[in-house]
């Protein structure tokens, strides 16, 4: 069997922290590093009273003018004063490690802020030693932008610079110029950033839009396709997913491996399992989020198809990585909860935490947070401002966590930078901590169960229903254990008919929303489930 210590990133549960909205220690309305430190016990205090996560990923905490809320980095090797200092960071890392929590930094290497000294120098003149660190081009011979590339956030991706009469390329905001990965000095500088954090002791990285680092060397126009917004109306053949990526990933992996047990997880722009398969595995990235999974409607057949597609495309050394929510997409309870938010939160959590693969949770889902409502005047997110009211941006998914029902929700003693959700007096950590039936209690049980079950951490995934209609049923099977998971997705009782006969073994409940622990259930080829029932059992 494989050595589990080198596989912490395969078997552990990860938790994304959006630092500005996690916990504010100084009353300025913005979450900060000391706030995170003060709440580490929520994440893992070594007992099942806590969530029990194994690693945290911090969304960017670097100095930044915050045009893209920190994804516009002005210095990769320091901390934004809003979040604290490097000393606060070291204290947080140490405290996390003491609790057995590993820590990932978010590296935004596709672009910097236009305030980054590299860009400031680059834009000074056409002869600047750093000119080639960014993507500068003359106007097209016909005049105007060098080609038809569009910004993900809207508008064309080229910004005219009056001083030097050239355009620079920005995949996102004009305040986020793209780095030129074809320049070896740029690569060197970015690898030095990785070393800086590895030396400080971080356990890995989440790599922002990691498939966009290179653009076509010939800057060819993207071909058109049907779509609503500018960016979606092109096939992105030339502004991302270039072959040069693989060499960079191999170097990154080598660097990570040279530190032992460090890892990275990639965010792929417009990602899907086949794309992930190209970029992950041996001598490539450790993991990449399966965003196809997040795009499924609330139906067991849809999820099963997504899971099987992911499993089928895994390359050698590859490993699935699932998430339901993050700081960019609507929270899954807003997508799926409907009239049964609490029940569906549990079914979704049970699925996420019992699949074969590394689960990533997004802060607040453990208490069943849904998207907040942000009035237009309070919108911070640039695409939200641009496309309102058709698209309200990402602020609704970034509202602060409520720790209790007090006026600032225990998040802040000041005025929160984004409003707390309207339901925060019910949906908060304190309200759920001692309630055995709460969403938070269910997450805790699932995560601590996972720790105890080798089959859930590393076992094979075997679906038991070919065409699921009402719910999912699958086995997770490792050498030492077989676990059965049955989930009713809907509000009616369900009869799940299985492909196989399970009567040869006795099934003992290890976690359920309706059945008591240790209840033994005899099965043949049918499982009866109550509405929204989660049933997890072990074969003995
Ligand atoms: C990634 C981040 C997103 C950010 C964008 C530009 O998609 O997740 O929040 O706006 O990159 O850096």
Coordinates of C-alpha atoms and ligand atoms in Angstrom, one line a residue:
X1 CA 0.0 0.0 0.0
X2 CA 1.1 3.5 -0.6
X3 CA 2.8 5.5 2.1
X4 CA 0.0 7.8 3.4
X5 CA 2.3 10.5 4.7
X6 CA 3.3 11.5 1.2
X7 CA -0.4 11.5 0.2
X8 CA -1.8 14.0 2.7
X9 CA -3.1 16.1 -0.3
X10 CA -4.9 13.1 -1.6
X11 CA -6.6 12.1 1.6
X12 CA -7.0 15.3 3.5
X13 CA -10.0 17.7 3.5
X14 CA -9.1 21.2 2.3
X15 CA -10.9 24.4 3.3
X16 CA -10.7 27.7 1.4
X17 CA -10.5 30.8 3.5
X18 CA -11.5 34.1 1.9
X19 CA -9.5 36.1 4.4
X20 CA -11.3 39.4 4.2
X21 CA -14.6 37.7 5.2
X22 CA -13.4 35.2 7.8
X23 CA -12.8 37.0 11.0
X24 CA -11.8 40.6 11.8
X25 CA -9.5 41.0 14.9
X26 CA -9.2 44.8 14.9
X27 CA -12.6 46.2 14.2
X28 CA -11.9 47.7 10.8
X29 CA -14.6 45.6 9.2
X30 CA -12.1 43.5 7.2
X31 CA -11.1 40.0 8.1
X32 CA -7.4 39.5 8.9
X33 CA -4.7 37.0 9.7
X34 CA -5.1 37.4 13.5
X35 CA -8.7 36.8 13.0
X36 CA -7.9 33.5 11.3
X37 CA -5.5 32.5 14.0
X38 CA -8.1 33.2 16.6
X39 CA -10.5 30.8 14.9
X40 CA -8.2 27.9 14.1
X41 CA -10.0 25.8 16.7
X42 CA -13.1 26.0 14.6
X43 CA -11.2 24.4 11.8
X44 CA -9.3 21.7 13.7
X45 CA -8.7 21.5 17.4
X46 CA -7.8 17.8 17.2
X47 CA -11.3 16.7 18.4
X48 CA -14.6 16.1 16.7
X49 CA -15.9 19.4 18.3
X50 CA -14.1 21.1 15.4
X51 CA -14.5 20.7 11.7
X52 CA -11.4 18.7 11.4
X53 CA -10.0 20.0 8.1
X54 CA -6.4 19.0 7.2
X55 CA -5.4 22.1 5.2
X56 CA -6.4 25.6 4.5
X57 CA -6.0 27.7 1.3
X58 CA -5.8 31.4 1.8
X59 CA -7.1 33.5 -1.0
X60 CA -4.6 36.3 -1.7
X61 CA -3.3 38.3 1.3
X62 CA -0.6 40.2 -0.5
X63 CA -0.2 44.0 -0.9
X64 CA -2.7 45.0 -3.6
X65 CA -4.7 48.0 -4.7
X66 CA -7.6 45.6 -4.5
X67 CA -9.1 46.3 -7.9
X68 CA -9.7 42.6 -8.2
X69 CA -10.0 42.1 -4.4
X70 CA -6.4 40.9 -4.0
X71 CA -6.1 38.9 -7.3
X72 CA -4.1 42.0 -8.5
X73 CA -0.8 41.5 -6.6
X74 CA 1.6 44.4 -6.1
X75 CA 4.2 42.4 -4.1
X76 CA 4.3 38.6 -4.0
X77 CA 6.5 38.5 -0.9
X78 CA 4.7 40.6 1.6
X79 CA 1.3 40.9 3.4
X80 CA -1.3 43.6 2.8
X81 CA -1.5 45.8 5.9
X82 CA -5.3 45.2 6.0
X83 CA -4.5 41.5 6.7
X84 CA -1.5 42.1 9.0
X85 CA 2.2 41.5 8.6
X86 CA 4.7 38.8 7.7
X87 CA 5.1 38.3 11.5
X88 CA 1.3 37.7 11.8
X89 CA 1.6 35.2 8.9
X90 CA 4.4 33.3 10.5
X91 CA 2.4 33.1 13.7
X92 CA -0.6 31.8 11.8
X93 CA 1.4 29.2 10.0
X94 CA 3.0 28.0 13.2
X95 CA -0.3 27.8 15.0
X96 CA -1.9 26.0 12.1
X97 CA 1.0 23.5 11.9
X98 CA 0.7 22.9 15.7
X99 CA -2.9 21.8 15.0
X100 CA -1.9 19.6 12.1
X101 CA -3.4 22.1 9.6
X102 CA -1.4 22.6 6.5
X103 CA -1.5 25.9 4.6
X104 CA -1.6 26.8 0.9
X105 CA -0.9 30.2 -0.5
X106 CA -2.8 31.5 -3.6
X107 CA -0.3 32.3 -6.3
X108 CA -1.6 34.7 -9.0
X109 CA 1.2 34.2 -11.6
X110 CA -0.7 34.9 -14.8
X111 CA -0.7 38.7 -14.1
X112 CA 0.4 41.2 -11.5
X113 CA -1.2 44.5 -10.4
X114 CA -0.3 47.5 -12.6
X115 CA 1.1 48.8 -9.3
X116 CA 3.7 46.0 -9.1
X117 CA 7.2 47.5 -9.4
X118 CA 7.9 45.1 -12.3
X119 CA 5.1 46.7 -14.3
X120 CA 5.9 50.2 -13.2
X121 CA 9.4 49.6 -14.5
X122 CA 8.2 47.9 -17.6
X123 CA 5.9 50.7 -18.7
X124 CA 8.6 53.4 -18.2
X125 CA 10.0 53.1 -21.7
X126 CA 10.3 50.7 -24.7
X127 CA 13.9 50.2 -23.6
X128 CA 13.2 49.4 -20.0
X129 CA 15.1 46.2 -18.9
X130 CA 11.7 44.9 -17.7
X131 CA 9.8 45.9 -20.9
X132 CA 9.7 42.3 -22.0
X133 CA 8.4 41.1 -18.6
X134 CA 4.9 42.0 -19.8
X135 CA 3.1 41.6 -23.2
X136 CA 3.5 44.8 -25.2
X137 CA 2.5 45.0 -28.8
X138 CA 2.3 47.6 -31.5
X139 CA -1.1 48.4 -32.9
X140 CA -2.3 46.1 -35.7
X141 CA -1.2 47.3 -39.2
X142 CA -4.8 48.3 -39.8
X143 CA -4.7 50.4 -36.6
X144 CA -6.3 49.5 -33.3
X145 CA -5.7 46.5 -31.0
X146 CA -3.1 43.9 -32.0
X147 CA -5.8 41.2 -32.3
X148 CA -9.3 40.3 -31.3
X149 CA -8.6 38.9 -27.8
X150 CA -11.2 39.7 -25.2
X151 CA -10.9 40.2 -21.4
X152 CA -12.6 37.7 -19.2
X153 CA -14.1 40.6 -17.3
X154 CA -15.4 42.3 -20.4
X155 CA -14.1 44.6 -23.1
X156 CA -11.0 44.0 -25.2
X157 CA -7.9 42.6 -23.6
X158 CA -5.6 45.3 -24.9
X159 CA -4.9 48.6 -23.2
X160 CA -3.3 51.5 -25.0
X161 CA -0.4 53.1 -23.3
X162 CA -0.1 56.7 -24.5
X163 CA 3.5 57.3 -23.3
X164 CA 5.1 54.5 -25.4
X165 CA 2.5 54.1 -28.1
X166 CA 2.0 50.4 -27.5
X167 CA -0.7 48.2 -26.2
X168 CA -0.3 45.8 -23.2
X169 CA -2.3 42.6 -22.8
X170 CA -4.6 42.0 -19.8
X171 CA -6.7 38.9 -19.6
X172 CA -8.6 40.4 -16.7
X173 CA -8.8 44.1 -15.7
X174 CA -6.6 46.8 -17.3
X175 CA -5.1 47.0 -13.8
X176 CA -3.9 43.4 -14.1
X177 CA -1.3 43.3 -16.9
X178 CA -0.3 39.7 -17.9
X179 CA 3.2 38.6 -17.3
X180 CA 5.3 37.3 -20.2
X181 CA 6.1 33.7 -19.3
X182 CA 8.2 33.4 -22.4
X183 CA 10.8 35.6 -20.7
X184 CA 13.2 33.4 -18.7
X185 CA 13.8 36.1 -16.1
X186 CA 10.1 36.2 -15.4
X187 CA 10.0 32.5 -14.8
X188 CA 13.0 32.8 -12.6
X189 CA 11.4 35.6 -10.6
X190 CA 8.2 33.6 -10.1
X191 CA 10.0 30.5 -9.1
X192 CA 11.8 32.6 -6.5
X193 CA 8.5 33.6 -5.2
X194 CA 7.6 30.0 -4.7
X195 CA 10.8 29.4 -2.9
X196 CA 10.2 32.4 -0.7
X197 CA 7.0 30.8 0.6
X198 CA 8.3 27.3 0.7
X199 CA 11.2 28.4 2.8
X200 CA 8.7 30.1 5.1
X201 CA 7.1 26.7 5.6
X202 CA 3.9 26.8 3.5
X203 CA 2.7 23.4 2.4
X204 CA 1.7 24.2 -1.1
X205 CA -0.1 26.5 -3.5
X206 CA -3.4 27.1 -5.2
X207 CA -2.4 28.4 -8.7
X208 CA -4.7 31.0 -10.2
X209 CA -5.7 30.5 -13.8
X210 CA -2.7 28.3 -14.3
X211 CA -3.6 27.3 -17.9
X212 CA -3.4 30.9 -19.1
X213 CA 0.3 31.6 -18.4
X214 CA 1.3 31.4 -22.1
X215 CA -0.4 33.0 -25.1
X216 CA 0.1 32.1 -28.8
X217 CA 3.6 33.2 -29.9
X218 CA 2.1 34.6 -33.1
X219 CA -0.8 36.4 -31.4
X220 CA -3.4 34.9 -33.8
X221 CA -7.0 36.0 -33.6
X222 CA -9.3 33.6 -31.7
X223 CA -12.1 32.1 -33.9
X224 CA -15.7 33.1 -33.1
X225 CA -18.3 30.9 -31.5
X226 CA -21.8 31.4 -30.2
X227 CA -22.0 33.1 -26.8
X228 CA -23.6 35.9 -24.8
X229 CA -20.7 38.1 -23.7
X230 CA -17.6 39.2 -25.6
X231 CA -15.3 36.7 -23.9
X232 CA -17.7 33.8 -24.4
X233 CA -18.1 34.6 -28.1
X234 CA -14.7 33.3 -29.0
X235 CA -13.0 29.9 -29.0
X236 CA -10.0 30.4 -26.8
X237 CA -7.4 28.7 -29.0
X238 CA -4.7 31.2 -28.7
X239 CA -4.9 33.1 -25.4
X240 CA -4.6 30.1 -23.1
X241 CA -3.7 26.4 -23.0
X242 CA -0.5 26.6 -24.9
X243 CA 1.9 23.6 -25.1
X244 CA 4.6 25.5 -23.2
X245 CA 2.7 25.0 -20.0
X246 CA 3.8 21.4 -19.5
X247 CA 7.4 22.3 -19.2
X248 CA 6.6 24.9 -16.6
X249 CA 4.5 22.5 -14.6
X250 CA 7.3 19.9 -14.7
X251 CA 9.6 22.5 -13.2
X252 CA 7.1 23.5 -10.6
X253 CA 6.5 20.0 -9.5
X254 CA 10.2 19.4 -9.3
X255 CA 10.6 22.4 -7.1
X256 CA 7.7 21.3 -4.9
X257 CA 9.0 17.7 -4.6
X258 CA 12.4 19.0 -3.7
X259 CA 10.9 20.3 -0.5
X260 CA 9.1 17.0 0.2
X261 CA 5.4 16.7 0.7
X262 CA 4.5 20.0 -0.8
X263 CA 1.8 20.3 -3.5
X264 CA -0.1 22.5 -5.8
X265 CA -3.7 22.6 -7.0
X266 CA -4.5 24.4 -10.3
X267 CA -7.4 26.5 -11.2
X268 CA -8.1 26.0 -14.9
X269 CA -9.9 28.7 -16.7
X270 CA -12.9 27.1 -18.4
X271 CA -11.6 23.8 -16.9
X272 CA -13.0 20.3 -17.5
X273 CA -11.8 16.8 -16.7
X274 CA -10.0 16.2 -20.0
X275 CA -8.1 19.4 -19.7
X276 CA -7.2 18.6 -16.1
X277 CA -6.0 15.2 -17.3
X278 CA -3.5 16.9 -19.6
X279 CA -2.1 19.0 -16.9
X280 CA -2.1 16.8 -13.8
X281 CA -0.4 13.7 -12.7
X282 CA 3.2 12.5 -12.5
X283 CA 5.7 15.4 -13.2
X284 CA 2.7 17.8 -13.6
X285 CA 0.4 19.6 -11.2
X286 CA -0.7 17.5 -8.2
X287 CA -4.4 18.4 -8.5
X288 CA -6.8 20.6 -10.5
X289 CA -10.4 21.5 -9.5
X290 CA -13.1 19.7 -11.4
X291 CA -15.3 22.6 -12.4
X292 CA -17.5 20.4 -14.5
X293 CA -18.7 19.0 -11.2
X294 CA -19.8 22.5 -10.0
X295 CA -21.8 23.0 -13.2
X296 CA -24.2 20.1 -12.6
X297 CA -27.9 20.6 -11.8
X298 CA -29.3 19.0 -8.7
X299 CA -29.8 15.5 -10.1
X300 CA -28.1 12.3 -9.2
X301 CA -27.7 11.3 -12.8
X302 CA -25.9 14.5 -13.6
X303 CA -23.5 14.1 -10.7
X304 CA -22.8 10.5 -11.5
X305 CA -22.1 11.4 -15.1
X306 CA -19.7 14.1 -13.9
X307 CA -17.9 11.7 -11.5
X308 CA -17.5 9.0 -14.1
X309 CA -16.3 11.4 -16.7
X310 CA -13.7 12.6 -14.2
X311 CA -12.7 9.1 -13.2
X312 CA -12.4 8.0 -16.8
X313 CA -10.1 10.8 -17.8
X314 CA -7.6 10.5 -14.9
X315 CA -4.0 10.3 -16.1
X316 CA -1.3 8.2 -14.5
X317 CA -0.6 9.6 -11.0
X318 CA -3.8 11.7 -11.3
X319 CA -6.3 12.1 -8.5
X320 CA -9.8 13.7 -8.5
X321 CA -10.4 17.0 -6.8
X322 CA -13.9 18.1 -6.1
X323 CA -15.5 21.3 -4.8
X324 CA -19.0 22.6 -4.8
X325 CA -18.4 26.3 -4.0
X326 CA -15.6 28.9 -4.1
X327 CA -15.1 32.7 -4.1
X328 CA -16.0 33.0 -7.8
X329 CA -19.2 31.0 -8.2
X330 CA -22.7 31.1 -6.6
X331 CA -22.7 29.1 -3.3
X332 CA -24.0 25.6 -3.9
X333 CA -26.9 26.0 -1.5
X334 CA -28.1 28.9 -3.5
X335 CA -27.9 26.8 -6.6
X336 CA -29.3 23.6 -5.1
X337 CA -31.0 24.3 -1.8
X338 CA -34.4 25.4 -3.0
X339 CA -37.0 24.8 -0.3
X340 CA -34.8 22.3 1.5
X341 CA -31.5 24.1 2.2
X342 CA -30.7 22.2 5.4
X343 CA -31.5 18.8 3.9
X344 CA -29.7 19.4 0.7
X345 CA -26.7 20.9 2.4
X346 CA -26.3 17.5 4.1
X347 CA -26.8 15.4 1.0
X348 CA -24.3 17.6 -0.9
X349 CA -21.8 17.4 1.9
X350 CA -22.1 13.7 2.1
X351 CA -21.5 13.4 -1.6
X352 CA -18.5 15.8 -1.6
X353 CA -16.9 14.1 1.4
X354 CA -17.4 10.5 0.4
X355 CA -16.2 10.6 -3.2
X356 CA -12.9 9.4 -4.3
X357 CA -10.8 12.5 -4.5
X358 CA -9.7 15.5 -2.5
X359 CA -12.6 17.6 -1.3
X360 CA -12.3 21.4 -1.1
X361 CA -14.8 23.2 1.1
X362 CA -15.4 26.9 0.9
X363 CA -15.7 28.9 4.1
X364 CA -19.3 29.1 5.3
X365 CA -20.6 26.1 3.6
X366 CA -20.2 24.1 6.8
X367 CA -23.0 26.3 8.3
X368 CA -25.1 26.2 5.2
X369 CA -24.4 29.8 4.0
X370 CA -26.2 31.0 0.9
X371 CA -25.3 33.9 -1.3
X372 CA -25.9 37.3 0.3
X373 CA -27.8 40.2 -1.2
X374 CA -25.7 43.2 -2.1
X375 CA -27.3 46.5 -3.1
X376 CA -25.8 48.1 -6.2
X377 CA -24.2 50.9 -4.2
X378 CA -22.1 48.3 -2.2
X379 CA -20.9 46.2 -5.1
X380 CA -17.1 45.8 -5.0
X381 CA -16.5 43.2 -7.7
X382 CA -15.6 44.8 -11.1
X383 CA -17.6 42.3 -13.3
X384 CA -20.5 42.9 -10.9
X385 CA -20.4 46.7 -11.5
X386 CA -20.0 46.2 -15.3
X387 CA -22.8 43.7 -15.9
X388 CA -25.4 44.6 -13.2
X389 CA -28.3 43.7 -13.1
X390 CA -27.7 40.8 -15.5
X391 CA -24.8 39.6 -13.5
X392 CA -24.4 40.7 -9.9
X393 CA -20.8 39.8 -9.6
X394 CA -19.1 37.7 -6.9
X395 CA -19.7 39.8 -3.8
X396 CA -22.8 37.7 -2.8
X397 CA -20.6 34.6 -2.3
X398 CA -17.9 36.6 -0.4
X399 CA -20.0 37.9 2.5
X400 CA -18.6 37.5 6.0
X401 CA -19.0 34.4 8.0
X402 CA -21.2 34.9 11.1
X403 CA -19.7 33.4 14.2
X404 CA -22.7 34.3 16.4
X405 CA -25.9 36.3 16.4
X406 CA -24.5 39.5 17.8
X407 CA -24.7 42.8 15.8
X408 CA -21.4 42.2 13.8
X409 CA -22.1 38.5 13.7
X410 CA -19.0 37.9 15.8
X411 CA -17.1 38.7 12.5
X412 CA -16.4 42.3 13.4
X413 CA -17.0 44.9 16.1
X414 CA -17.0 47.5 13.3
X415 CA -18.9 47.8 10.0
X416 CA -18.3 44.8 7.8
X417 CA -16.8 45.5 4.4
X418 CA -19.7 43.5 2.8
X419 CA -23.0 43.2 4.7
X420 CA -23.7 40.0 6.7
X421 CA -26.3 37.8 5.2
X422 CA -29.8 38.6 6.1
X423 CA -30.3 35.2 7.8
X424 CA -27.1 35.4 9.8
X425 CA -28.9 35.3 13.2
X426 CA -29.9 31.7 12.3
X427 CA -27.0 30.8 10.0
X428 CA -24.0 31.2 12.3
X429 CA -21.5 29.0 14.0
X430 CA -22.6 29.5 17.6
X431 CA -26.2 28.6 16.7
X432 CA -25.2 25.4 15.2
X433 CA -22.3 24.3 17.4
X434 CA -24.4 22.5 20.1
X435 CA -27.2 21.4 17.8
X436 CA -26.6 17.8 16.9
X437 CA -28.9 18.1 13.9
X438 CA -27.2 21.2 12.4
X439 CA -25.4 21.4 9.1
X440 CA -22.2 22.2 11.0
X441 CA -22.6 19.1 13.1
X442 CA -23.1 17.0 10.0
X443 CA -20.0 18.3 8.4
X444 CA -18.0 17.6 11.5
X445 CA -19.3 14.0 11.6
X446 CA -18.6 13.4 8.0
X447 CA -15.0 14.8 8.1
X448 CA -14.2 12.9 11.3
X449 CA -15.7 9.7 9.8
X450 CA -13.6 10.1 6.7
X451 CA -10.4 10.2 8.9
X452 CA -11.4 6.9 10.4
X453 CA -12.3 5.2 7.1
X454 CA -9.5 4.1 4.7
X455 CA -12.1 3.2 2.1
X456 CA -13.4 6.8 2.1
X457 CA -9.9 8.3 2.0
X458 CA -8.4 6.2 -0.7
X459 CA -10.8 3.4 -1.8
X460 CA -12.0 2.7 -5.3
X461 CA -15.3 4.3 -6.4
X462 CA -17.9 1.8 -7.6
X463 CA -21.4 3.1 -8.6
X464 CA -24.2 0.7 -7.8
X465 CA -26.9 2.2 -10.0
X466 CA -26.5 2.6 -13.7
X467 CA -29.1 5.3 -14.3
X468 CA -29.8 7.1 -11.1
X469 CA -33.2 8.8 -10.8
X470 CA -33.8 9.5 -7.2
X471 CA -30.4 9.2 -5.6
X472 CA -26.9 7.9 -5.7
X473 CA -25.6 4.7 -4.3
X474 CA -21.9 3.7 -4.5
X475 CA -19.3 1.7 -2.8
X476 CA -15.9 2.9 -1.7
X477 CA -13.6 -0.1 -1.4
X478 CA -10.1 -0.3 -0.1
X479 CA -8.0 -3.3 0.9
X480 CA -9.1 -3.1 4.4
X481 CA -12.7 -1.8 4.2
X482 CA -15.8 -1.4 2.1
X483 CA -18.2 1.5 2.7
X484 CA -21.6 2.0 1.1
X485 CA -23.0 5.5 0.5
X486 CA -26.6 6.0 -0.3
X487 CA -28.1 9.5 -0.9
X488 CA -31.6 10.5 -1.6
X489 CA -31.5 13.8 -3.6
X490 CA -35.2 14.6 -3.3
X491 CA -38.1 15.2 -0.8
X492 CA -39.9 12.0 -1.6
X493 CA -39.1 8.5 -0.2
X494 CA -36.9 6.6 -2.7
X495 CA -36.3 3.1 -3.6
X496 CA -32.9 2.7 -5.1
X497 CA -32.5 -0.4 -7.3
X498 CA -29.0 -1.6 -7.4
X499 CA -27.1 -3.4 -10.2
X500 CA -25.6 -5.8 -7.7
X501 CA -26.8 -8.0 -4.8
X502 CA -25.4 -6.8 -1.5
X503 CA -26.9 -9.6 0.6
X504 CA -23.6 -11.4 1.1
X505 CA -22.5 -8.9 3.7
X506 CA -24.1 -7.2 6.7
X507 CA -24.2 -3.5 6.6
X508 CA -23.6 -1.5 9.7
X509 CA -24.6 2.2 9.8
X510 CA -21.6 4.4 10.4
X511 CA -23.4 7.7 9.7
X512 CA -26.9 8.6 8.8
X513 CA -29.4 11.4 8.9
X514 CA -32.2 8.9 9.7
X515 CA -30.6 5.7 11.0
X516 CA -28.7 5.3 14.2
X517 CA -25.1 4.5 14.4
X518 CA -24.4 0.8 14.5
X519 CA -27.9 -0.1 13.2
X520 CA -27.5 -3.2 11.1
X521 CA -29.3 -3.3 7.8
X522 CA -29.7 -6.4 5.6
X523 CA -29.7 -5.5 1.9
X524 CA -30.4 -7.3 -1.3
X525 CA -30.7 -5.3 -4.5
X526 CA -32.8 -2.4 -3.1
X527 CA -32.2 0.4 -0.7
X528 CA -35.1 2.3 0.8
X529 CA -34.4 5.9 1.7
X530 CA -36.5 8.5 3.5
X531 CA -36.7 12.0 1.9
X532 CA -33.2 13.5 1.7
X533 CA -31.8 10.6 3.6
X534 CA -28.0 10.2 3.8
X535 CA -27.0 6.7 4.8
X536 CA -23.4 5.5 5.1
X537 CA -22.7 2.0 6.1
X538 CA -19.7 -0.4 6.5
X539 CA -19.6 -4.0 5.4
X540 CA -18.7 -6.5 8.0
Ligands
LIG1 C1 -9.2 33.6 -10.7 C2 -9.7 33.9 -9.4 C3 -10.6 35.1 -9.5 C4 -9.8 36.3 -10.1 C5 -9.2 35.9 -11.4 C6 -8.2 36.9 -11.9 O1 -10.2 33.1 -11.6 O2 -10.2 32.8 -8.8 O3 -11.1 35.5 -8.3 O4 -10.7 37.3 -10.3 O5 -8.5 34.7 -11.3 O6 -7.1 36.8 -11.1

